[in-house]
CSV table of C-alpha atoms in Angstrom, one decimal:
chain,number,residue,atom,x,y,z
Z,1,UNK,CA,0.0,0.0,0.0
Z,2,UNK,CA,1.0,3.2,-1.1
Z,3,UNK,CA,1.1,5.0,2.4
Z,4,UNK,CA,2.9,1.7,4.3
Z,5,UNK,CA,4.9,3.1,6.9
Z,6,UNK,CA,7.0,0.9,9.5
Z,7,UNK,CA,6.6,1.7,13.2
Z,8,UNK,CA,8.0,1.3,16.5
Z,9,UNK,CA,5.6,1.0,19.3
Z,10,UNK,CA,6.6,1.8,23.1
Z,11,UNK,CA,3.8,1.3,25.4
Z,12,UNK,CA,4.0,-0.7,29.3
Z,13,UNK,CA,0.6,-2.1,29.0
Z,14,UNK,CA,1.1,-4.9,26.9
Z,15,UNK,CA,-2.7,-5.0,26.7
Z,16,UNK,CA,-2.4,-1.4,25.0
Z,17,UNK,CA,0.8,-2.5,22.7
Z,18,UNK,CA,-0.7,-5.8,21.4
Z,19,UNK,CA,-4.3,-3.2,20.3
Z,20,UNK,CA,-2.0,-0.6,19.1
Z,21,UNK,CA,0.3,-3.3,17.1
Z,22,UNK,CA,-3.2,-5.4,15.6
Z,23,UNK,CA,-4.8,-2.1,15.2
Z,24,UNK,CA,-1.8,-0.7,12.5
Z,25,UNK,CA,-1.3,-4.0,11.3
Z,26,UNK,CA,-4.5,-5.2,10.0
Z,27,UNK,CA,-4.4,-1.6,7.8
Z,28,UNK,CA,-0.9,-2.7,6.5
Z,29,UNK,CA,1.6,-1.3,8.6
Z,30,UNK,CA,4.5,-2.7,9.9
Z,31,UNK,CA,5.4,-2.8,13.4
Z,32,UNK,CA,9.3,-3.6,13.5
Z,33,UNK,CA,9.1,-3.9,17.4
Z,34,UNK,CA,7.2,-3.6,20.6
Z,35,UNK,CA,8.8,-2.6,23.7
Z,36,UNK,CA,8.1,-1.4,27.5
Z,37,UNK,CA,10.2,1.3,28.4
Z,38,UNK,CA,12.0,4.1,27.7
Z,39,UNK,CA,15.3,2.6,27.8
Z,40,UNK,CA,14.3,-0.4,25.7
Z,41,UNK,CA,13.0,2.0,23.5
Z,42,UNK,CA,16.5,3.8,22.8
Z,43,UNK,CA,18.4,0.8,22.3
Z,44,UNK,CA,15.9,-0.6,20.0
Z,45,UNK,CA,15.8,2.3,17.9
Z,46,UNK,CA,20.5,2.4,18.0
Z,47,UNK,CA,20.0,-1.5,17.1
Z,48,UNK,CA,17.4,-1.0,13.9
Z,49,UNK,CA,19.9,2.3,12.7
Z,50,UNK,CA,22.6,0.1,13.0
Z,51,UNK,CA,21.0,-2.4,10.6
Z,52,UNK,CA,20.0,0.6,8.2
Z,53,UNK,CA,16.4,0.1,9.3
Z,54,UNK,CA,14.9,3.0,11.2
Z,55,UNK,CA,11.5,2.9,11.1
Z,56,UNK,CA,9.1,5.9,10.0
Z,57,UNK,CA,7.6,6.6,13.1
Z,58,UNK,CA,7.8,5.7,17.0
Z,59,UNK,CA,4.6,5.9,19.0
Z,60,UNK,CA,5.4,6.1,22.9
Z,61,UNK,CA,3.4,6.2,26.0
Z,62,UNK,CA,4.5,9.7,28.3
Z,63,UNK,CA,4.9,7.3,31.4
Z,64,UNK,CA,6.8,4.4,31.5
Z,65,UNK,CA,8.6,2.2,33.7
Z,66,UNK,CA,10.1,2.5,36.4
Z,67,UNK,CA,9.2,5.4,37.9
Z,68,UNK,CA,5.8,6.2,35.4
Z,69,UNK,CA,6.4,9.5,35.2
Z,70,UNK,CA,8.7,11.3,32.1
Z,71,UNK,CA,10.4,8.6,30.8
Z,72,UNK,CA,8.8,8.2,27.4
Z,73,UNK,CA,8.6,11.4,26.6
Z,74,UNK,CA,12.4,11.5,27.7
Z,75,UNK,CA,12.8,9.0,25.6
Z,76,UNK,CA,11.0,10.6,22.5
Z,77,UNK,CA,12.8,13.8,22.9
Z,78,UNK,CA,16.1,12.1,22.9
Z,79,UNK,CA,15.2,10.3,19.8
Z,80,UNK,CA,14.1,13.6,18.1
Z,81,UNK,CA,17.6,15.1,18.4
Z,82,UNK,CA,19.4,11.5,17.6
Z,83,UNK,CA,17.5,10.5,14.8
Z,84,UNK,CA,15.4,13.9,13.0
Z,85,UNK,CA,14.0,11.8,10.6
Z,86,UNK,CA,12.1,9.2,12.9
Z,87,UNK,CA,8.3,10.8,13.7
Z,88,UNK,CA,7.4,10.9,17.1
Z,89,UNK,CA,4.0,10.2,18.3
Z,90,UNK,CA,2.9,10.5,21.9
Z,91,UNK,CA,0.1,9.2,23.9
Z,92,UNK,CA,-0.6,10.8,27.3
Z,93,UNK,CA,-4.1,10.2,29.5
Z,94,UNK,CA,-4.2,13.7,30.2
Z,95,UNK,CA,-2.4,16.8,28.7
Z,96,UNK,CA,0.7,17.3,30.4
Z,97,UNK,CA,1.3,21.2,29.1
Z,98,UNK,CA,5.2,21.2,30.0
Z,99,UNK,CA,5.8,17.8,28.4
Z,100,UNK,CA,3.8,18.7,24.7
Z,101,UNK,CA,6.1,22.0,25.1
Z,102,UNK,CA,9.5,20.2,25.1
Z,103,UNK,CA,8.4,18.0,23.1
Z,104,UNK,CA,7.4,20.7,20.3
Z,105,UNK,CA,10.9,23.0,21.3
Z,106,UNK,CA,12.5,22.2,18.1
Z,107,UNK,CA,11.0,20.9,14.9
Z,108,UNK,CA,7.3,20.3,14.6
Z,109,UNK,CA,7.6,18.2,11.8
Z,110,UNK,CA,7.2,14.6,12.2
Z,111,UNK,CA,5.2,15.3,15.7
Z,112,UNK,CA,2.3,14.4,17.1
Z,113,UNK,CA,0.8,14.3,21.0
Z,114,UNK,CA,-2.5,12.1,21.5
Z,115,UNK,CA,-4.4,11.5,24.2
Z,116,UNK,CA,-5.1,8.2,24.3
Z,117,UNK,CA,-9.0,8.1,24.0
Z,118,UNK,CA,-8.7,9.3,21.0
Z,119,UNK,CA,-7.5,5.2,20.1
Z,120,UNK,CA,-10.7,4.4,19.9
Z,121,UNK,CA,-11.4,6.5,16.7
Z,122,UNK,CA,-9.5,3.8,14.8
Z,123,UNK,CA,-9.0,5.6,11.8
Z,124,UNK,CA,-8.0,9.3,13.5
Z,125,UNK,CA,-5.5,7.2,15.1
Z,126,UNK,CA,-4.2,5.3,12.1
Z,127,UNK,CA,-4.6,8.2,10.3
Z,128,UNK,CA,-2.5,10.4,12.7
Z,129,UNK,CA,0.3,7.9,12.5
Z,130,UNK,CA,0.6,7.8,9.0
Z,131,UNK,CA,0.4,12.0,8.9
Z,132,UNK,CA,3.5,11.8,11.4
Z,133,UNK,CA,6.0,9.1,9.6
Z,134,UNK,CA,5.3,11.5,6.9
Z,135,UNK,CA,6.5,14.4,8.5
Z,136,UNK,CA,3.2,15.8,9.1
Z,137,UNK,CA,2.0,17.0,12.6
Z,138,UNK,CA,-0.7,15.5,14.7
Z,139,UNK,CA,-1.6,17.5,17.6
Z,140,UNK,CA,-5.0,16.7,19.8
Z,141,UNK,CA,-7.2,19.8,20.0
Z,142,UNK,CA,-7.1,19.3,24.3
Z,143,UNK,CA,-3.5,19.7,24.0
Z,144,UNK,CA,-3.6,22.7,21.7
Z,145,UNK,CA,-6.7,24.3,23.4
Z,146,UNK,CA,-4.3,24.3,27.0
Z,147,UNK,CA,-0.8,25.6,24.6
Z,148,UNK,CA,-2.5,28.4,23.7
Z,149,UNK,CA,-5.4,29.1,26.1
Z,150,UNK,CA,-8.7,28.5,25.3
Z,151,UNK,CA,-9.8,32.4,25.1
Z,152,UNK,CA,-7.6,32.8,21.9
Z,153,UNK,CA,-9.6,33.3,18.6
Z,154,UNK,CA,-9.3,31.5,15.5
Z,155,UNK,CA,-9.1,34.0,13.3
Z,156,UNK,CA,-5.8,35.5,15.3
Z,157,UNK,CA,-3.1,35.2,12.1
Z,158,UNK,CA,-5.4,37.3,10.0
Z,159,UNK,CA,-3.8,40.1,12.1
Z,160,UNK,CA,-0.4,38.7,10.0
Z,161,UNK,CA,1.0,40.7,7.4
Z,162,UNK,CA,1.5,38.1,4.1
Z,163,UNK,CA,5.5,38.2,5.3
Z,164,UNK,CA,5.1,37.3,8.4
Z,165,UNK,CA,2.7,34.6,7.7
Z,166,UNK,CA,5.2,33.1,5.3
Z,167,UNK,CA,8.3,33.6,7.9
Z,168,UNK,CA,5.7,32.1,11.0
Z,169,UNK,CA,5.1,29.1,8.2
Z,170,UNK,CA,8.9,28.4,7.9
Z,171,UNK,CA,8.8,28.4,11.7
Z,172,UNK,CA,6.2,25.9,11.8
Z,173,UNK,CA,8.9,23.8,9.9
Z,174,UNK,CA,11.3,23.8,12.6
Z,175,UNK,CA,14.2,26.3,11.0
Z,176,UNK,CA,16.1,28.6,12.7
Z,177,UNK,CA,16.4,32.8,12.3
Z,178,UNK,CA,19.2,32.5,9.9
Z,179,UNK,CA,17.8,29.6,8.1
Z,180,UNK,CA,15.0,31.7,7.4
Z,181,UNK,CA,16.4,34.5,6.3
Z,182,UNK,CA,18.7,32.6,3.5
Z,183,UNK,CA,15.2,30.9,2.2
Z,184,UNK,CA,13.7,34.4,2.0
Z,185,UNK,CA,16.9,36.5,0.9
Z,186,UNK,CA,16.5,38.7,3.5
Z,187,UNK,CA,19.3,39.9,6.2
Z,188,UNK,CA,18.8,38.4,9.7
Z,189,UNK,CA,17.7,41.6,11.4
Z,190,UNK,CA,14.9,41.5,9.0
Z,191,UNK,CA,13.9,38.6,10.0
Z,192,UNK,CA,14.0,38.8,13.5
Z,193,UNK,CA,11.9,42.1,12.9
Z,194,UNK,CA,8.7,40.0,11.5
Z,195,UNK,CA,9.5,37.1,14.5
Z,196,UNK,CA,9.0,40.3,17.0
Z,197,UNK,CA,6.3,41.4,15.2
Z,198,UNK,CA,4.6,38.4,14.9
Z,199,UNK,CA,5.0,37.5,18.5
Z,200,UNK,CA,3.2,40.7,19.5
Z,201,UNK,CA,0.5,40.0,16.9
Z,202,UNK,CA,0.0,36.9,18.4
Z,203,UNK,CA,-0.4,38.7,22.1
Z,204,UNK,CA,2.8,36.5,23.4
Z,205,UNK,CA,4.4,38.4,25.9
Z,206,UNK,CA,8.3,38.4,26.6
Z,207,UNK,CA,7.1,36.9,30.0
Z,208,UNK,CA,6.3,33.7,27.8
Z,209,UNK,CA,10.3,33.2,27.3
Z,210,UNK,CA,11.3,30.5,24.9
Z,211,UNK,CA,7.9,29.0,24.9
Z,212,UNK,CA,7.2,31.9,22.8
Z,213,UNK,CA,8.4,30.3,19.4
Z,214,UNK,CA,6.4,27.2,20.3
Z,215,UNK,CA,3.1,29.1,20.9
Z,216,UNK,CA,3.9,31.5,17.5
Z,217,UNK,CA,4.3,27.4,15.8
Z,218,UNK,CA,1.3,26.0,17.6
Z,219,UNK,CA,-1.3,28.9,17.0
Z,220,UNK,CA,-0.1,28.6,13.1
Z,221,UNK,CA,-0.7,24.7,13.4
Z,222,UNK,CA,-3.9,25.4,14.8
Z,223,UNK,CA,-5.2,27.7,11.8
């Protein structure tokens, strides 16, 4: 099939991994490896790159062994800066805001955050799986609504100039200032002119810090 991918799928609840695994397997997918925690996860994932077979995507559980608190979504993030290319896919039972923001820090392609109800919409969740091996983004609206608070409107980048729509875009693709401003042909300052802009726009305050670029990213993804 044409939209195959090949996953990894770390999950504790072997109840959960065995559904997940006959779940993207009976639509065609292959699941490469199952596994329990976040350690298992990372040396899996060094093992299949050291056979020249990284798989598309890795969904993970936030909490796993031993202390079921951060270590998948540890995990995850270590595997983001390791291996770029690999989508991540999380499932949480609750948002956990500080977790979807670290998670989201660099590159939003290839990302997605789920909570895990939203497994039982079989084809959302394939669906969301496929998106994210393919570099796409799958973000749960609960997770999005608490990122940007749930007072902002829709209809917020309209307030965007066509420029800073375009550089907020290329932001939403993980690059950097100065990576912008080669793709554009501008100089830096320029660039960091519309970011300011559009952070103001966007009624992000300097109290937000660094979370700031991941708001700008999430309110775009959002539109």
């Amino acid at each position: 099939m044409e939209d195959r991918v090949r996953v990894v799928i770390a999950e504790d609840s072997v109840l959960l991994r065995e559904g997940l695994t006959r779940l993207l397997t009976d639509r065609g997918h292959e699941v490469v490896a199952g596994v329990g925690d976040g350690d298992a996860l990372l040396k899996t994932i060094t093992g299949l790159d050291g056979q020249g077979e990284l798989p598309d995507v890795v969904v993970a559980d936030v909490r796993m062994p031993p202390t079921h608190t951060d270590e998948g979504v540890r995990a995850a993030i270590q595997l983001r800066k390791a291996h770029p290319g690999v989508g991540v896919l999380v499932l949480s039972q609750y948002v956990e805001e500080r977790y979807a923001t670290e998670l989201l820090a660099g590159s939003s392609r290839g990302i997605g955050y789920l909570l895990k109800d939203r497994v039982a919409d079989v084809r959302e969740f394939v669906d969301a799986v496929v998106r994210v091996a393919q570099g796409g983004t799958a973000l749960d609206p609960e997770v999005v609504a608490q990122l940007l608070g749930r007072s902002r409107k829709q209809d917020v980048l309209a307030r965007l100039t066509p420029r800073e729509r375009e550089v907020l875009g290329l932001m939403a693709e993980g690059r950097t200032n100065s990576a912008i401003a080669r793709q554009l042909v501008v100089s830096d300052g320029a660039v960091e002119k519309h970011v300011s802009n559009i952070f103001m726009k966007l009624g992000l305050s300097p109290s937000d810090g660094d979370h700031r670029r991941v708001l700008a990213v999430l309110t775009y993804l959002n539109s």
